Amino acid sequence: MPARADRLVTMSETPDSAVRTYIDDHRAAFLDDLVEWLRIPSVSAQPEHAADVRRSAEWLAAKLLETGFPTAEVWPTAGAPAVFADWPADDPQAPTVLVYGHHDVQPAAREDGWTGDPFEPEIREGRLHARGAADDKGQVFFHTLGVRAHLAATGRTSPAVHLKLLIEGEEESGSPNFRALVEQHADRLTADAVIVSDTGMWSADTPTVCTGMRGLAECEITLHGPEQDIHSGSFGGAVPNPATEVARLVAALHDEHARVAIPGFYDGVTELTDRERELFAELPFDEDQWLRTAKSTAIHGEAGHTTLERIWARPTAEVNGIGGGYQGPGSKTIIPSSAMVKLSFRLVAGQDPDHIEKAVRAWAADRVPAGIRYEITFGAATRPCLTPLDDPALQSVVRAMRRAFQQPVRFTREGGSGPAADLQEVLGAPVLFLGISVPSDGWHAPNEKVELDLLLKGAETSAYLWGELGERRHRAD
Ligand SMILES: [Zn+2]
């Protein structure tokens, strides 16, 4: 049939085959470069590697210039430096996209259980083994191959979007200076969308796009009773005991349905839509297997929600530590002078950390009895972020990934929390996640690796994405 023949001709001429050919042809050089970068032990947590983290930033900036970015700069912070790069589109109307990742890595030493030197990358059986291979150098670096493939396949001299990169150097140390860095350079970081390439997908044969991350608020509550430990025989039963009161607070954190019982805690929570719940349920999730990775023997959580809903889309309150009184051998019959608990709250879209802090303070004030003095201190909070399924930029990521993987793309969320939320908040741009790492990649663990096929699929997705996002703008116009 002529219609089919037409389609075949068109398909063979689509940029997709040109992208794949470009990636195949440049795969070896790309891997050589990545291996060179992975040899730099840019461990941000260890002061003896501070010079390596700087060297890693300089290496990346030079490589981005070589890739074609007209601007690539090392941005100092109060801690380790970040790298910024900028490649304007020819079309001034093109949307601006900011890619976020990090060039620092977790500590790694052979004696932690590595089979080889963590900073001497090795390619074995289709995998690249090295600290930072997946988290996050590999996932930053695939964009350099992606943007070159995008240009080669489309005949462009500059990307279809105004492309910016911000690659921080302290992510593995909790990003202590990231917010200040973003605020300081907000005028150069403006973007219509942020692409975070520091996540993964469900599995090698189930490509997924993550649509959100939970936020985090943390506090420590210390209760003080008697001025010093006192005799439980002489005084016990007649004055309040701070350890008992800490236990009461903890016991009052949840109701019998495992919902958080702090008044106002759920204010503003963005509930899952029926469609999102269906999509979560379609993922090939093996709960027994998951329970083994949780090193636990039973499932527990908020009534009315599945495990995936609980870890991705529901807020939580957890006790991270609790203590007080005598903990040595034998007995010591006292009423302790103080007791403490550390709490953390994972937050979902619609929850505001400031509101949570107020709610927790009011809840504690309401519950701590007379005769007990208490302090609550809150650490820095991380906001949640969520992109709705129908967001046009998210749809562009999905289309780009589908073209690369030639499979349907499903959706996940991330239960953890990260600095991406700062970008969303300061820049006011939606945050999208593009990651190709799989759970077996061993982030933060010995023998970290990345699957080469997936790494190259990441480059391919990146190559399609700039066209998809650029085109979206024109369609909207
Ligand atoms: Zn990371």
XYZ file of C-alpha atoms and ligand atoms in Angstrom:
478
model
C 0.000 0.000 0.000
C 1.344 3.418 -0.902
C 0.432 4.858 2.506
C 2.573 2.309 4.282
C 5.467 2.758 1.865
C 5.299 6.487 2.498
C 5.467 5.924 6.193
C 8.453 3.612 5.886
C 10.314 6.170 3.805
C 9.511 8.874 6.333
C 10.638 6.697 9.229
C 13.974 5.941 7.675
C 14.488 9.674 7.295
C 13.466 10.688 10.794
C 16.251 12.082 12.941
C 15.878 9.034 15.217
C 18.078 6.851 13.039
C 20.526 9.717 12.610
C 20.636 10.143 16.392
C 21.311 6.451 16.876
C 24.000 6.421 14.222
C 25.692 9.442 15.777
C 25.622 7.832 19.237
C 27.020 4.548 17.884
C 29.806 6.361 16.069
C 30.789 8.443 19.102
C 30.206 5.891 21.821
C 33.871 4.960 22.293
C 35.110 8.537 22.617
C 32.235 9.353 24.989
C 33.156 6.417 27.256
C 36.854 7.324 27.190
C 36.001 10.818 28.399
C 33.617 9.560 31.076
C 36.248 7.119 32.349
C 38.737 9.970 32.606
C 36.266 12.000 34.697
C 35.435 9.001 36.929
C 39.149 8.663 37.746
C 38.950 11.966 39.646
C 37.912 11.029 43.221
C 35.599 14.012 43.770
C 34.426 12.958 47.240
C 32.819 16.065 48.730
C 32.514 14.635 52.245
C 36.269 14.174 52.748
C 38.404 17.306 53.176
C 41.462 15.512 51.750
C 39.599 15.326 48.425
C 38.715 19.040 48.234
C 41.324 19.561 45.504
C 39.889 16.601 43.568
C 36.390 18.065 43.718
C 37.816 21.322 42.295
C 39.676 19.376 39.622
C 36.455 17.540 38.726
C 34.651 20.889 38.273
C 37.459 22.239 36.090
C 37.573 19.053 34.042
C 33.828 19.249 33.400
C 33.845 22.941 32.497
C 36.641 22.331 29.957
C 34.790 19.329 28.509
C 31.564 21.333 28.155
C 33.412 24.022 26.207
C 34.818 21.268 24.000
C 31.275 19.890 23.538
C 30.284 23.259 22.117
C 28.782 25.208 24.992
C 29.871 28.822 24.353
C 29.895 29.407 28.129
C 31.090 27.031 30.848
C 32.186 28.399 34.197
C 33.263 27.043 37.554
C 31.150 28.750 40.221
C 32.709 28.867 43.668
C 30.547 28.418 46.776
C 31.351 28.573 50.485
C 32.129 24.849 50.026
C 32.852 22.898 46.832
C 32.483 24.521 43.393
C 29.631 23.996 40.935
C 29.767 24.142 37.137
C 27.471 26.281 35.036
C 27.181 26.083 31.255
C 24.954 27.873 28.803
C 24.190 27.253 25.114
C 21.660 29.739 23.684
C 19.295 28.643 20.921
C 19.326 30.612 17.656
C 15.646 31.297 18.105
C 15.260 33.857 20.904
C 11.695 32.563 21.420
C 12.902 29.046 22.233
C 12.176 27.838 25.775
C 14.986 27.668 28.329
C 15.808 24.370 30.006
C 18.143 23.940 32.969
C 19.728 20.527 33.578
C 20.655 19.766 37.182
C 23.120 17.122 38.342
C 26.191 16.829 40.554
C 29.859 16.064 40.002
C 30.781 15.051 43.543
C 30.569 11.416 44.631
C 30.097 9.355 47.783
C 33.206 8.144 49.597
C 34.546 4.789 48.375
C 37.436 2.584 49.429
C 38.472 -0.856 48.288
C 38.089 -2.250 51.801
C 34.342 -1.355 51.766
C 33.910 -4.431 49.561
C 34.811 -3.165 46.078
C 36.179 -5.845 43.813
C 38.503 -3.282 42.205
C 39.706 0.274 42.751
C 36.540 2.452 42.890
C 38.367 5.223 41.022
C 39.883 2.992 38.353
C 36.829 2.462 36.118
C 36.378 -0.930 34.513
C 34.058 -1.969 31.712
C 32.887 -5.576 32.131
C 29.929 -7.343 30.556
C 28.233 -4.202 29.327
C 28.644 -2.353 32.581
C 30.855 0.499 33.634
C 31.997 0.007 37.231
C 33.257 3.017 39.219
C 32.211 5.325 42.016
C 29.975 7.952 40.396
C 29.225 5.855 37.281
C 25.473 6.159 37.928
C 25.355 8.737 40.750
C 25.851 11.061 39.066
C 28.687 11.572 36.577
C 27.334 9.112 33.998
C 23.911 10.724 34.088
C 25.355 14.230 33.774
C 27.729 13.263 31.014
C 25.192 11.538 28.735
C 23.785 15.003 28.022
C 27.031 15.990 26.263
C 26.620 13.108 23.815
C 22.882 13.811 23.631
C 23.209 17.445 22.633
C 25.848 16.630 19.983
C 23.584 13.922 18.553
C 20.670 16.391 18.550
C 22.711 18.873 16.495
C 24.100 16.249 14.117
C 20.678 14.705 13.456
C 18.856 17.983 12.911
C 21.634 19.873 11.130
C 21.431 22.629 13.721
C 24.395 24.628 14.978
C 22.744 25.354 18.338
C 20.154 23.402 20.329
C 16.400 23.780 19.773
C 16.130 25.043 23.345
C 18.206 27.525 25.256
C 20.200 24.919 27.178
C 21.745 25.522 30.610
C 23.514 23.123 32.968
C 24.045 23.513 36.692
C 26.187 20.721 38.129
C 26.795 21.099 41.837
C 29.732 19.796 43.861
C 28.175 19.110 47.274
C 25.072 17.015 46.658
C 26.520 14.025 48.483
C 27.177 16.275 51.477
C 23.607 17.540 51.716
C 23.966 20.542 49.364
C 24.670 22.993 52.217
C 25.440 25.924 49.885
C 23.164 25.096 46.978
C 20.234 27.296 47.889
C 22.533 30.307 48.340
C 24.225 29.533 45.003
C 20.899 29.400 43.171
C 19.730 32.623 44.813
C 23.014 34.366 44.025
C 22.843 33.446 40.321
C 19.061 33.395 39.917
C 19.240 35.852 36.998
C 21.480 33.518 34.991
C 19.593 30.373 35.946
C 16.108 31.452 34.808
C 14.411 28.550 33.049
C 11.020 27.401 31.801
C 11.736 23.874 33.021
C 14.338 22.095 35.139
C 15.517 18.610 34.141
C 17.003 16.692 37.045
C 19.322 13.912 35.910
C 20.116 12.389 39.271
C 17.444 9.706 39.576
C 16.663 6.347 38.126
C 13.953 4.350 36.478
C 11.956 1.328 37.572
C 14.068 -1.325 35.834
C 16.004 -1.916 32.628
C 12.869 -3.137 30.847
C 10.393 -0.730 32.447
C 11.380 2.822 31.540
C 9.756 5.345 33.857
C 9.684 9.052 34.481
C 9.634 10.281 38.051
C 7.086 13.058 38.582
C 7.883 14.242 42.079
C 9.891 14.004 45.253
C 8.814 14.216 48.849
C 10.004 17.064 51.037
C 11.523 16.766 54.488
C 11.187 18.525 57.837
C 13.184 17.421 60.873
C 13.112 18.316 64.540
C 14.504 17.317 67.893
C 12.431 17.628 71.045
C 14.102 17.574 74.463
C 12.035 17.299 77.626
C 13.426 18.369 80.987
C 11.963 17.186 84.304
C 13.873 17.351 87.604
C 17.006 19.530 87.582
C 19.040 16.341 87.919
C 18.394 12.572 87.989
C 16.514 11.815 91.222
C 15.759 8.708 93.323
C 12.728 6.836 92.005
C 11.966 5.522 95.486
C 11.996 8.872 97.252
C 10.244 10.837 94.473
C 8.781 8.350 91.983
C 5.033 8.548 91.457
C 4.853 12.127 92.684
C 6.596 14.179 89.935
C 6.423 13.953 86.111
C 8.991 11.775 84.356
C 10.385 13.251 81.086
C 11.113 9.785 79.602
C 7.485 8.782 80.126
C 6.357 12.042 78.537
C 8.596 11.517 75.484
C 7.040 8.080 75.099
C 3.572 9.615 75.329
C 4.442 12.130 72.617
C 5.729 9.390 70.342
C 2.684 7.228 71.032
C 0.461 10.154 70.061
C 2.164 10.710 66.687
C -0.136 8.300 64.833
C -3.731 7.184 65.208
C -4.922 3.581 64.991
C -5.007 3.834 61.167
C -1.325 4.833 61.106
C -2.289 8.338 60.048
C -0.288 11.188 61.524
C -2.363 12.571 64.401
C -0.841 16.047 64.605
C -3.706 18.500 64.021
C -3.263 20.338 60.710
C -0.582 17.940 59.439
C -2.531 16.996 56.295
C -3.608 20.578 55.498
C -3.185 21.242 51.784
C -2.006 17.712 50.873
C -2.369 17.060 47.134
C -4.234 13.767 47.025
C -3.428 11.163 44.390
C -5.813 11.170 41.464
C -7.554 7.932 40.504
C -5.432 7.892 37.338
C -2.191 8.148 39.344
C -3.291 5.336 41.625
C -4.078 3.189 38.591
C -0.695 3.940 37.045
C 1.141 3.068 40.272
C -0.834 -0.164 40.455
C 0.218 -1.103 36.908
C 3.917 -1.129 37.804
C 5.375 -4.644 38.150
C 5.821 -4.319 41.918
C 6.758 -7.419 43.911
C 5.905 -6.628 47.505
C 7.714 -9.653 48.997
C 10.866 -8.742 47.135
C 10.489 -5.133 48.271
C 10.033 -6.279 51.869
C 13.339 -8.133 51.630
C 15.081 -4.937 50.477
C 13.396 -3.198 53.440
C 15.025 -5.833 55.717
C 11.650 -6.109 57.439
C 9.137 -8.874 57.974
C 5.759 -7.118 57.694
C 4.134 -4.288 55.762
C 2.770 -1.436 57.842
C 1.404 1.996 57.044
C -1.443 4.393 56.529
C -4.765 2.605 56.035
C -6.323 2.857 52.580
C -3.027 3.139 50.682
C -0.758 0.693 48.909
C 2.941 0.433 49.698
C 3.956 2.466 46.642
C 1.433 5.153 47.514
C 2.749 5.230 51.081
C 6.387 5.691 50.104
C 5.865 8.033 47.161
C 2.771 10.111 47.690
C 1.804 10.149 51.369
C 3.355 12.265 54.110
C 4.871 10.514 57.116
C 6.122 11.053 60.646
C 8.976 8.842 61.790
C 10.932 8.545 65.010
C 14.606 8.531 64.031
C 16.006 8.359 67.547
C 14.800 8.353 71.117
C 16.638 8.374 74.398
C 16.778 9.321 78.044
C 17.685 7.958 81.437
C 20.034 5.183 82.369
C 21.152 2.881 79.532
C 24.089 1.051 81.163
C 24.203 -2.511 82.510
C 22.030 -3.521 85.460
C 19.610 -1.063 86.977
C 19.728 2.477 88.243
C 16.525 3.508 89.975
C 16.123 7.110 88.873
C 13.708 9.533 87.386
C 15.884 10.955 84.609
C 16.360 14.650 84.367
C 15.762 14.730 80.596
C 14.763 12.694 77.564
C 14.750 13.385 73.840
C 13.334 12.311 70.517
C 14.349 13.061 66.926
C 11.475 13.191 64.464
C 11.377 13.557 60.717
C 8.444 14.226 58.452
C 8.358 13.393 54.743
C 6.132 15.924 53.045
C 4.162 15.753 49.821
C 3.022 18.393 47.364
C 0.751 20.949 48.956
C 2.419 20.750 52.379
C 4.416 23.711 53.571
C 7.357 23.062 55.933
C 6.668 26.287 57.856
C 3.092 25.204 58.457
C 4.307 21.767 59.581
C 6.702 23.384 62.055
C 3.863 25.455 63.534
C 1.607 22.403 63.733
C 4.274 20.319 65.497
C 5.040 23.101 67.951
C 1.332 23.558 68.772
C 0.874 19.784 69.127
C 3.811 19.511 71.553
C 2.708 22.568 73.554
C -0.692 20.947 73.915
C 0.654 17.617 75.124
C 3.599 18.320 77.404
C 2.277 18.481 80.993
C 3.059 21.035 83.721
C 6.391 20.386 85.407
C 8.115 19.431 82.148
C 10.065 22.088 80.294
C 10.845 21.395 76.661
C 12.712 22.687 73.618
C 12.059 21.973 69.964
C 14.647 22.733 67.323
C 13.976 22.355 63.607
C 16.673 21.764 61.002
C 16.607 23.151 57.463
C 13.597 21.821 55.567
C 13.327 20.599 51.976
C 10.159 21.316 50.057
C 8.299 18.646 48.123
C 7.938 18.929 44.359
C 5.433 17.416 41.966
C 4.710 17.851 38.272
C 1.175 16.971 37.132
C 0.914 14.143 34.580
C -0.562 16.461 31.948
C 2.235 19.039 32.221
C 3.388 19.703 28.615
C 7.099 19.631 29.525
C 6.617 16.313 31.337
C 4.884 14.982 28.234
C 7.949 16.021 26.214
C 10.186 13.965 28.517
C 7.854 10.996 28.137
C 7.853 11.272 24.324
C 11.648 11.581 24.199
C 12.065 8.559 26.435
C 9.545 6.522 24.439
C 11.448 7.277 21.225
C 14.714 6.155 22.819
C 13.403 3.037 24.568
C 10.727 2.165 21.977
C 8.458 1.089 24.812
C 5.631 2.651 26.796
C 6.915 4.922 29.562
C 5.378 4.657 33.005
C 5.430 6.982 35.992
C 7.018 6.787 39.409
C 7.742 9.185 42.225
C 10.663 9.459 44.599
C 10.102 9.023 48.331
C 13.353 10.761 49.235
C 14.083 14.456 49.169
C 16.613 16.526 47.262
C 17.855 19.975 46.338
C 15.762 20.032 43.137
C 12.980 21.566 45.171
C 15.148 24.653 45.709
C 15.339 25.109 41.940
C 11.576 24.822 41.671
C 11.070 27.344 44.423
C 13.701 29.950 43.537
C 13.302 29.754 39.755
C 9.560 29.087 39.727
C 9.992 26.416 37.055
C 8.538 22.897 37.002
C 11.023 20.159 37.883
C 11.172 17.095 35.630
C 13.251 14.007 36.260
C 15.193 12.198 33.571
C 17.223 9.298 34.942
C 18.323 5.982 33.459
C 19.869 4.385 36.526
C 18.335 1.124 37.815
C 18.012 -0.057 41.430
C 20.863 -2.573 41.046
C 23.356 0.217 40.187
C 24.451 0.371 43.830
C 24.247 4.076 44.610
C 26.353 4.894 47.681
C 27.312 1.193 47.874
C 30.424 -0.783 46.909
C 30.732 -1.774 43.220
C 28.556 1.031 41.866
C 27.971 0.588 38.123
C 25.946 1.855 35.238
C 24.494 -0.252 32.414
C 26.104 0.952 29.172
C 22.963 0.310 27.106
C 20.924 2.475 29.447
C 23.579 5.171 29.578
C 23.417 5.428 25.782
C 19.601 5.384 25.898
C 19.951 8.343 28.259
C 22.039 10.154 25.642
C 19.445 9.270 23.008
C 16.591 10.535 25.194
C 18.539 13.745 25.781
C 19.013 14.124 22.009
C 15.240 13.906 21.380
C 14.265 15.957 24.391
C 15.636 19.298 23.182
C 13.676 18.968 19.955
C 10.530 17.880 21.806
C 10.733 20.811 24.228
C 11.624 23.321 21.506
C 8.794 22.122 19.304
C 6.335 22.289 22.164
C 6.848 26.017 22.402
C 6.192 26.459 18.691
C 3.081 24.340 18.853
C 1.812 26.385 21.774
C 2.471 29.579 19.785
Zn 23.179 11.813 43.186
